[in-house]
Amino acid sequence: MEIGIGLPAIRPGPYGHGMTEWARRAEERGFHSLGVLDRLVYRNYEPLVALAVAGAVTFRIRLATTVLLAGYRGNTALLAKQLASIDHLTGGRLTVGMAAGGREDDFAVSGANYHDRGRRLDAMIIQLRDLFAGHGDIGPQLPDGGPPLLIGGQSPAAIERAARYGDGWIAGASSGLPYRDLVRTVREAWTRCGRTERPRLVALSYFALGSSATRRAEEYVSDYYAFAGPYAWKVLADVVTDEAAVRRRIAERAEAGCDELIFFPCVHDSEQPELLADIALQN
């Protein structure tokens, strides 16, 4: 199983150079990919801009939207051009993870309809596939049909969407169901849709390591998930904050068939990639 790490793009510091240094360290230590989260009504960096910056200072590590909330982005042609540009400029390192989204405020401020977001996402995915394949004069042109496309979400509709349109599926950092059961459901949906190739399975997990890790994780989760009510406490309970917990999370996901586990930081200190690498990347 491959190990990735999220960029510290959710709560930026006073200057952006901390994120570029994080990206360099992640590549040097051997992480498989850099992930980025998406939210409009918050203090985070715009995810595609963050990935482009990370891609400019790295050479091998993959770049992943995990996940991009495409439903509030109304122009599919523009989104296709942005994604294709990142993939082309970084030598084909992009993986596109997409989901419908679940925060109404993101849709309200962008003028998008929240209630038909799933249907519109289905249509966007079909159009993206078509544009990535070179149908239409929207470039740059990409080889092999463009970047891998993974679908996020744990609802029956999201899993069905992954099986119909995706190259794989992304599990969020917290769920009411065991990861193993979700994987089984995804594989059953894959078979039901007549898919013969194996889905790529990616999972996310929050982490915080070092001094006062638990307290700082609570500060992050209670702020970022303030909209979520009791669900925020479920997210907090799933944050890994010490070596033993990181190792357990890796073992559990690997045993369930996960192809890549991406750890997202609750703490954005520069030593977090080093602390995680010392645990997660040991052979």
CSV table of N, CA and C in Angstrom, one decimal, residues 113-246:
chain,number,residue,atom,x,y,z
A,113,ASN,N,-26.8,25.3,-7.7
A,113,ASN,CA,-27.9,24.6,-7.0
A,113,ASN,C,-27.4,23.4,-6.2
A,114,TYR,N,-27.7,23.5,-4.9
A,114,TYR,CA,-27.2,22.4,-4.0
A,114,TYR,C,-27.9,21.1,-4.2
A,115,HIS,N,-29.2,21.2,-4.5
A,115,HIS,CA,-30.1,20.0,-4.4
A,115,HIS,C,-30.0,19.1,-5.7
A,116,ASP,N,-29.4,19.6,-6.8
A,116,ASP,CA,-29.3,18.7,-7.9
A,116,ASP,C,-27.8,18.4,-8.2
A,117,ARG,N,-27.0,18.6,-7.1
A,117,ARG,CA,-25.5,18.5,-7.3
A,117,ARG,C,-25.1,17.1,-7.8
A,118,GLY,N,-25.7,16.1,-7.4
A,118,GLY,CA,-25.3,14.7,-7.8
A,118,GLY,C,-25.6,14.5,-9.3
A,119,ARG,N,-26.7,14.9,-9.8
A,119,ARG,CA,-27.0,14.8,-11.2
A,119,ARG,C,-26.1,15.6,-12.0
A,120,ARG,N,-25.8,16.8,-11.6
A,120,ARG,CA,-24.9,17.7,-12.3
A,120,ARG,C,-23.5,17.1,-12.3
A,121,LEU,N,-23.1,16.5,-11.2
A,121,LEU,CA,-21.7,15.9,-11.2
A,121,LEU,C,-21.6,14.8,-12.2
A,122,ASP,N,-22.6,14.0,-12.3
A,122,ASP,CA,-22.6,12.9,-13.3
A,122,ASP,C,-22.4,13.4,-14.7
A,123,ALA,N,-23.1,14.5,-15.0
A,123,ALA,CA,-22.9,15.1,-16.3
A,123,ALA,C,-21.5,15.7,-16.5
A,124,MET,N,-21.0,16.3,-15.4
A,124,MET,CA,-19.7,16.9,-15.5
A,124,MET,C,-18.6,15.9,-15.7
A,125,ILE,N,-18.7,14.7,-15.1
A,125,ILE,CA,-17.8,13.7,-15.2
A,125,ILE,C,-17.7,13.2,-16.7
A,126,ILE,N,-18.9,13.0,-17.2
A,126,ILE,CA,-19.0,12.5,-18.6
A,126,ILE,C,-18.4,13.5,-19.6
A,127,GLN,N,-18.6,14.8,-19.3
A,127,GLN,CA,-18.0,15.9,-20.2
A,127,GLN,C,-16.5,15.9,-20.0
A,128,LEU,N,-16.0,15.8,-18.7
A,128,LEU,CA,-14.6,15.8,-18.5
A,128,LEU,C,-13.9,14.7,-19.2
A,129,ARG,N,-14.5,13.5,-19.1
A,129,ARG,CA,-13.9,12.4,-19.8
A,129,ARG,C,-13.8,12.6,-21.3
A,130,ASP,N,-14.8,13.2,-21.9
A,130,ASP,CA,-14.9,13.5,-23.3
A,130,ASP,C,-13.8,14.5,-23.7
A,131,LEU,N,-13.7,15.6,-22.9
A,131,LEU,CA,-12.7,16.6,-23.2
A,131,LEU,C,-11.3,16.1,-23.0
A,132,PHE,N,-11.0,15.3,-21.9
A,132,PHE,CA,-9.7,14.7,-21.7
A,132,PHE,C,-9.3,13.8,-22.9
A,133,ALA,N,-10.3,13.2,-23.5
A,133,ALA,CA,-10.0,12.3,-24.6
A,133,ALA,C,-9.7,13.0,-25.9
A,134,GLY,N,-9.8,14.3,-25.9
A,134,GLY,CA,-9.4,15.1,-27.0
A,134,GLY,C,-10.6,15.5,-27.9
A,135,HIS,N,-11.8,15.3,-27.5
A,135,HIS,CA,-13.0,15.6,-28.2
A,135,HIS,C,-13.4,17.1,-28.0
A,136,GLY,N,-13.0,18.0,-28.9
A,136,GLY,CA,-13.2,19.4,-28.7
A,136,GLY,C,-11.9,20.1,-28.6
A,137,ASP,N,-11.9,21.4,-28.9
A,137,ASP,CA,-10.7,22.1,-29.0
A,137,ASP,C,-10.3,22.8,-27.7
A,138,ILE,N,-10.4,22.0,-26.6
A,138,ILE,CA,-10.0,22.5,-25.3
A,138,ILE,C,-8.8,21.7,-24.8
A,139,GLY,N,-7.7,22.3,-24.8
A,139,GLY,CA,-6.5,21.6,-24.4
A,139,GLY,C,-5.9,22.2,-23.1
A,140,PRO,N,-4.6,21.8,-22.8
A,140,PRO,CA,-3.7,21.0,-23.7
A,140,PRO,C,-4.2,19.5,-23.8
A,141,GLN,N,-3.8,18.9,-24.9
A,141,GLN,CA,-4.1,17.5,-25.2
A,141,GLN,C,-3.3,16.6,-24.2
A,142,LEU,N,-3.9,15.6,-23.7
A,142,LEU,CA,-3.3,14.7,-22.8
A,142,LEU,C,-3.3,13.3,-23.4
A,143,PRO,N,-2.2,12.5,-23.1
A,143,PRO,CA,-2.2,11.1,-23.5
A,143,PRO,C,-3.1,10.2,-22.7
A,144,ASP,N,-3.5,9.1,-23.3
A,144,ASP,CA,-4.2,8.1,-22.5
A,144,ASP,C,-5.5,8.5,-21.9
A,145,GLY,N,-6.1,9.5,-22.4
A,145,GLY,CA,-7.4,9.9,-21.9
A,145,GLY,C,-7.4,10.7,-20.7
A,146,GLY,N,-6.2,11.3,-20.3
A,146,GLY,CA,-6.2,12.2,-19.2
A,146,GLY,C,-5.9,11.5,-17.9
A,147,PRO,N,-5.9,12.3,-16.8
A,147,PRO,CA,-5.5,11.8,-15.5
A,147,PRO,C,-6.5,10.8,-14.9
A,148,PRO,N,-6.1,9.9,-14.0
A,148,PRO,CA,-7.1,9.0,-13.4
A,148,PRO,C,-8.2,9.8,-12.7
A,149,LEU,N,-9.4,9.3,-12.7
A,149,LEU,CA,-10.5,9.9,-12.1
A,149,LEU,C,-11.1,9.0,-11.0
A,150,LEU,N,-11.0,9.5,-9.8
A,150,LEU,CA,-11.6,8.7,-8.6
A,150,LEU,C,-12.7,9.5,-8.1
A,151,ILE,N,-13.7,8.8,-7.6
A,151,ILE,CA,-14.9,9.4,-7.0
A,151,ILE,C,-15.0,9.2,-5.5
A,152,GLY,N,-15.3,10.3,-4.8
A,152,GLY,CA,-15.4,10.2,-3.4
A,152,GLY,C,-16.8,10.2,-2.9
A,153,GLY,N,-17.0,9.8,-1.7
A,153,GLY,CA,-18.3,9.8,-1.1
A,153,GLY,C,-18.7,8.4,-0.6
A,154,GLN,N,-19.5,8.3,0.4
A,154,GLN,CA,-19.9,7.0,1.0
A,154,GLN,C,-21.3,6.6,0.9
A,155,SER,N,-22.1,7.5,0.3
A,155,SER,CA,-23.6,7.2,0.1
A,155,SER,C,-23.7,6.2,-1.0
A,156,PRO,N,-24.8,5.5,-1.0
A,156,PRO,CA,-25.1,4.6,-2.1
A,156,PRO,C,-25.0,5.2,-3.5
A,157,ALA,N,-25.4,6.5,-3.6
A,157,ALA,CA,-25.3,7.2,-4.9
A,157,ALA,C,-23.9,7.5,-5.3
A,158,ALA,N,-23.1,7.8,-4.3
A,158,ALA,CA,-21.6,8.1,-4.6
A,158,ALA,C,-20.9,6.9,-5.0
A,159,ILE,N,-21.2,5.8,-4.3
A,159,ILE,CA,-20.5,4.5,-4.7
A,159,ILE,C,-21.0,4.0,-6.1
A,160,GLU,N,-22.2,4.2,-6.4
A,160,GLU,CA,-22.7,3.8,-7.7
A,160,GLU,C,-22.1,4.7,-8.8
A,161,ARG,N,-21.9,6.0,-8.5
A,161,ARG,CA,-21.2,6.9,-9.4
A,161,ARG,C,-19.8,6.5,-9.6
A,162,ALA,N,-19.1,6.1,-8.6
A,162,ALA,CA,-17.7,5.6,-8.8
A,162,ALA,C,-17.7,4.4,-9.7
A,163,ALA,N,-18.6,3.4,-9.5
A,163,ALA,CA,-18.6,2.2,-10.3
A,163,ALA,C,-19.0,2.5,-11.7
A,164,ARG,N,-19.8,3.5,-12.0
A,164,ARG,CA,-20.2,3.8,-13.3
A,164,ARG,C,-19.2,4.6,-14.1
A,165,TYR,N,-18.5,5.6,-13.4
A,165,TYR,CA,-17.7,6.6,-14.1
A,165,TYR,C,-16.3,6.7,-13.7
A,166,GLY,N,-15.9,6.1,-12.6
A,166,GLY,CA,-14.6,6.3,-12.1
A,166,GLY,C,-13.6,5.2,-12.4
A,167,ASP,N,-12.3,5.6,-12.1
A,167,ASP,CA,-11.2,4.6,-12.1
A,167,ASP,C,-11.0,4.0,-10.7
A,168,GLY,N,-11.7,4.6,-9.8
A,168,GLY,CA,-11.6,4.1,-8.4
A,168,GLY,C,-12.4,4.9,-7.5
A,169,TRP,N,-12.2,4.7,-6.2
A,169,TRP,CA,-13.0,5.3,-5.1
A,169,TRP,C,-12.2,5.8,-4.0
A,170,ILE,N,-12.6,7.0,-3.4
A,170,ILE,CA,-11.9,7.6,-2.3
A,170,ILE,C,-12.8,7.6,-1.1
A,171,ALA,N,-12.3,7.0,0.0
A,171,ALA,CA,-13.0,7.0,1.3
A,171,ALA,C,-12.6,8.2,2.1
A,172,GLY,N,-13.6,8.9,2.7
A,172,GLY,CA,-13.3,10.0,3.6
A,172,GLY,C,-12.6,9.6,4.9
A,173,ALA,N,-12.2,10.6,5.7
A,173,ALA,CA,-11.4,10.4,6.9
A,173,ALA,C,-12.3,9.7,8.0
A,174,SER,N,-13.6,9.8,7.9
A,174,SER,CA,-14.4,9.2,8.9
A,174,SER,C,-15.7,8.7,8.3
A,175,SER,N,-16.2,7.6,8.9
A,175,SER,CA,-17.4,7.0,8.4
A,175,SER,C,-18.1,6.3,9.5
A,176,GLY,N,-19.4,6.1,9.3
A,176,GLY,CA,-20.2,5.3,10.3
A,176,GLY,C,-20.1,3.8,10.1
A,177,LEU,N,-19.4,3.4,9.0
A,177,LEU,CA,-19.3,2.0,8.6
A,177,LEU,C,-17.8,1.6,8.6
A,178,PRO,N,-17.5,0.4,9.0
A,178,PRO,CA,-16.1,0.0,8.9
A,178,PRO,C,-15.6,0.1,7.4
A,179,TYR,N,-14.3,0.4,7.3
A,179,TYR,CA,-13.7,0.6,5.9
A,179,TYR,C,-13.8,-0.7,5.1
A,180,ARG,N,-13.6,-1.8,5.8
A,180,ARG,CA,-13.7,-3.1,5.1
A,180,ARG,C,-15.0,-3.3,4.4
A,181,ASP,N,-16.1,-2.9,5.2
A,181,ASP,CA,-17.5,-3.1,4.6
A,181,ASP,C,-17.7,-2.2,3.4
A,182,LEU,N,-17.2,-1.0,3.5
A,182,LEU,CA,-17.3,0.0,2.4
A,182,LEU,C,-16.6,-0.5,1.1
A,183,VAL,N,-15.4,-1.1,1.3
A,183,VAL,CA,-14.7,-1.7,0.2
A,183,VAL,C,-15.5,-2.8,-0.4
A,184,ARG,N,-16.0,-3.6,0.4
A,184,ARG,CA,-16.9,-4.7,-0.2
A,184,ARG,C,-18.0,-4.2,-1.0
A,185,THR,N,-18.7,-3.1,-0.5
A,185,THR,CA,-19.8,-2.5,-1.2
A,185,THR,C,-19.3,-1.9,-2.5
A,186,VAL,N,-18.2,-1.3,-2.5
A,186,VAL,CA,-17.6,-0.7,-3.8
A,186,VAL,C,-17.4,-1.8,-4.8
A,187,ARG,N,-16.8,-2.9,-4.4
A,187,ARG,CA,-16.4,-4.0,-5.3
A,187,ARG,C,-17.7,-4.6,-5.8
A,188,GLU,N,-18.7,-4.7,-5.0
A,188,GLU,CA,-20.0,-5.3,-5.5
A,188,GLU,C,-20.6,-4.4,-6.5
A,189,ALA,N,-20.6,-3.1,-6.3
A,189,ALA,CA,-21.1,-2.1,-7.3
A,189,ALA,C,-20.3,-2.2,-8.6
A,190,TRP,N,-19.0,-2.4,-8.5
A,190,TRP,CA,-18.1,-2.5,-9.6
A,190,TRP,C,-18.6,-3.7,-10.5
A,191,THR,N,-18.8,-4.8,-9.8
A,191,THR,CA,-19.2,-6.0,-10.6
A,191,THR,C,-20.6,-5.8,-11.2
A,192,ARG,N,-21.5,-5.2,-10.4
A,192,ARG,CA,-22.9,-5.0,-10.9
A,192,ARG,C,-22.9,-4.1,-12.1
A,193,CYS,N,-22.0,-3.2,-12.2
A,193,CYS,CA,-21.9,-2.3,-13.4
A,193,CYS,C,-21.1,-2.9,-14.5
A,194,GLY,N,-20.7,-4.1,-14.4
A,194,GLY,CA,-20.0,-4.8,-15.5
A,194,GLY,C,-18.6,-4.4,-15.6
A,195,ARG,N,-18.0,-3.9,-14.6
A,195,ARG,CA,-16.6,-3.5,-14.7
A,195,ARG,C,-15.7,-4.7,-14.4
A,196,THR,N,-14.7,-4.9,-15.3
A,196,THR,CA,-13.8,-6.1,-15.1
A,196,THR,C,-12.5,-5.7,-14.5
A,197,GLU,N,-12.1,-4.4,-14.7
A,197,GLU,CA,-10.8,-4.0,-14.1
A,197,GLU,C,-11.0,-3.7,-12.6
A,198,ARG,N,-9.9,-3.8,-11.9
A,198,ARG,CA,-10.0,-3.6,-10.4
A,198,ARG,C,-10.0,-2.1,-10.1
A,199,PRO,N,-10.9,-1.7,-9.2
A,199,PRO,CA,-11.0,-0.3,-8.8
A,199,PRO,C,-9.8,0.1,-8.0
A,200,ARG,N,-9.2,1.3,-8.2
A,200,ARG,CA,-8.2,1.8,-7.3
A,200,ARG,C,-8.9,2.4,-6.0
A,201,LEU,N,-8.4,1.9,-4.9
A,201,LEU,CA,-9.0,2.3,-3.6
A,201,LEU,C,-8.1,3.2,-2.8
A,202,VAL,N,-8.6,4.4,-2.5
A,202,VAL,CA,-7.8,5.4,-1.8
A,202,VAL,C,-8.6,5.7,-0.5
A,203,ALA,N,-7.9,5.9,0.6
A,203,ALA,CA,-8.5,6.3,1.8
A,203,ALA,C,-7.8,7.5,2.4
A,204,LEU,N,-8.5,8.3,3.1
A,204,LEU,CA,-8.0,9.5,3.8
A,204,LEU,C,-8.0,9.2,5.3
A,205,SER,N,-7.0,9.9,6.0
A,205,SER,CA,-7.0,9.8,7.5
A,205,SER,C,-6.4,11.1,8.0
A,206,TYR,N,-6.9,11.7,9.0
A,206,TYR,CA,-6.3,12.8,9.7
A,206,TYR,C,-5.2,12.3,10.6
A,207,PHE,N,-4.2,13.2,10.8
A,207,PHE,CA,-3.1,12.9,11.8
A,207,PHE,C,-2.6,14.1,12.4
A,208,ALA,N,-2.0,14.0,13.6
A,208,ALA,CA,-1.3,15.0,14.3
A,208,ALA,C,-0.3,14.4,15.1
A,209,LEU,N,0.9,14.8,15.0
A,209,LEU,CA,2.0,14.1,15.8
A,209,LEU,C,2.9,15.2,16.5
A,210,GLY,N,3.6,14.7,17.5
A,210,GLY,CA,4.5,15.6,18.3
A,210,GLY,C,3.8,16.2,19.5
A,211,SER,N,4.4,17.3,19.9
A,211,SER,CA,3.9,18.0,21.2
A,211,SER,C,2.5,18.4,21.1
A,212,SER,N,1.7,18.1,22.1
A,212,SER,CA,0.3,18.6,22.2
A,212,SER,C,-0.6,18.2,21.0
A,213,ALA,N,-0.3,17.0,20.4
A,213,ALA,CA,-0.9,16.6,19.2
A,213,ALA,C,-2.4,16.5,19.4
A,214,THR,N,-2.9,15.9,20.5
A,214,THR,CA,-4.3,15.7,20.7
A,214,THR,C,-5.1,17.0,20.8
A,215,ARG,N,-4.5,17.9,21.6
A,215,ARG,CA,-5.1,19.2,21.8
A,215,ARG,C,-5.2,20.0,20.5
A,216,ARG,N,-4.1,19.9,19.7
A,216,ARG,CA,-4.1,20.7,18.5
A,216,ARG,C,-5.0,20.1,17.4
A,217,ALA,N,-5.1,18.7,17.4
A,217,ALA,CA,-6.1,18.1,16.5
A,217,ALA,C,-7.5,18.5,16.9
A,218,GLU,N,-7.8,18.6,18.2
A,218,GLU,CA,-9.2,19.0,18.6
A,218,GLU,C,-9.4,20.4,18.1
A,219,GLU,N,-8.5,21.3,18.2
A,219,GLU,CA,-8.7,22.7,17.8
A,219,GLU,C,-9.0,22.7,16.3
A,220,TYR,N,-8.2,22.0,15.5
A,220,TYR,CA,-8.4,21.9,14.1
A,220,TYR,C,-9.8,21.4,13.7
A,221,VAL,N,-10.1,20.2,14.2
A,221,VAL,CA,-11.4,19.6,13.9
A,221,VAL,C,-12.6,20.4,14.3
A,222,SER,N,-12.6,20.9,15.5
A,222,SER,CA,-13.7,21.7,16.0
A,222,SER,C,-13.9,23.0,15.2
A,223,ASP,N,-12.9,23.5,14.6
A,223,ASP,CA,-13.0,24.7,13.8
A,223,ASP,C,-13.5,24.3,12.4
A,224,TYR,N,-12.8,23.4,11.7
A,224,TYR,CA,-13.0,23.0,10.3
A,224,TYR,C,-14.4,22.3,10.2
A,225,TYR,N,-14.8,21.6,11.2
A,225,TYR,CA,-16.1,20.9,11.2
A,225,TYR,C,-17.1,21.5,12.1
A,226,ALA,N,-17.0,22.8,12.3
A,226,ALA,CA,-18.0,23.5,13.2
A,226,ALA,C,-19.4,23.3,12.6
A,227,PHE,N,-19.5,23.2,11.3
A,227,PHE,CA,-20.8,23.1,10.7
A,227,PHE,C,-21.5,21.8,10.9
A,228,ALA,N,-20.7,20.8,11.3
A,228,ALA,CA,-21.1,19.4,11.3
A,228,ALA,C,-21.8,18.8,12.5
A,229,GLY,N,-21.8,19.6,13.6
A,229,GLY,CA,-22.5,19.1,14.8
A,229,GLY,C,-21.7,17.9,15.4
A,230,PRO,N,-22.5,16.9,15.9
A,230,PRO,CA,-21.9,15.8,16.5
A,230,PRO,C,-20.9,15.0,15.6
A,231,TYR,N,-21.1,15.1,14.3
A,231,TYR,CA,-20.2,14.4,13.4
A,231,TYR,C,-18.7,14.8,13.6
A,232,ALA,N,-18.5,16.1,14.1
A,232,ALA,CA,-17.2,16.5,14.3
A,232,ALA,C,-16.4,15.7,15.4
A,233,TRP,N,-17.2,15.2,16.4
A,233,TRP,CA,-16.6,14.4,17.4
A,233,TRP,C,-16.2,13.0,16.8
A,234,LYS,N,-17.0,12.5,15.9
A,234,LYS,CA,-16.6,11.3,15.2
A,234,LYS,C,-15.3,11.4,14.4
A,235,VAL,N,-15.2,12.6,13.7
A,235,VAL,CA,-14.0,12.8,13.0
A,235,VAL,C,-12.8,12.9,14.0
A,236,LEU,N,-12.9,13.6,15.1
A,236,LEU,CA,-11.9,13.8,16.0
A,236,LEU,C,-11.4,12.4,16.6
A,237,ALA,N,-12.4,11.5,16.9
A,237,ALA,CA,-12.1,10.2,17.4
A,237,ALA,C,-11.2,9.4,16.5
A,238,ASP,N,-11.3,9.7,15.2
A,238,ASP,CA,-10.6,8.9,14.2
A,238,ASP,C,-9.2,9.5,13.8
A,239,VAL,N,-8.9,10.7,14.4
A,239,VAL,CA,-7.5,11.2,14.2
A,239,VAL,C,-6.5,10.4,14.8
A,240,VAL,N,-5.4,10.1,14.1
A,240,VAL,CA,-4.3,9.3,14.7
A,240,VAL,C,-3.3,10.3,15.3
A,241,THR,N,-2.8,10.1,16.5
A,241,THR,CA,-2.0,11.1,17.2
A,241,THR,C,-0.7,10.5,17.8
A,242,ASP,N,-0.4,9.3,17.5
A,242,ASP,CA,0.8,8.7,18.0
A,242,ASP,C,1.3,7.6,17.1
A,243,GLU,N,2.5,7.1,17.3
A,243,GLU,CA,3.1,6.1,16.4
A,243,GLU,C,2.2,4.8,16.4
A,244,ALA,N,1.7,4.4,17.5
A,244,ALA,CA,0.9,3.1,17.5
A,244,ALA,C,-0.3,3.3,16.7
A,245,ALA,N,-1.0,4.4,16.8
A,245,ALA,CA,-2.2,4.7,16.1
A,245,ALA,C,-2.0,4.8,14.6
A,246,VAL,N,-0.9,5.4,14.2
A,246,VAL,CA,-0.5,5.5,12.8
A,246,VAL,C,-0.3,4.1,12.2
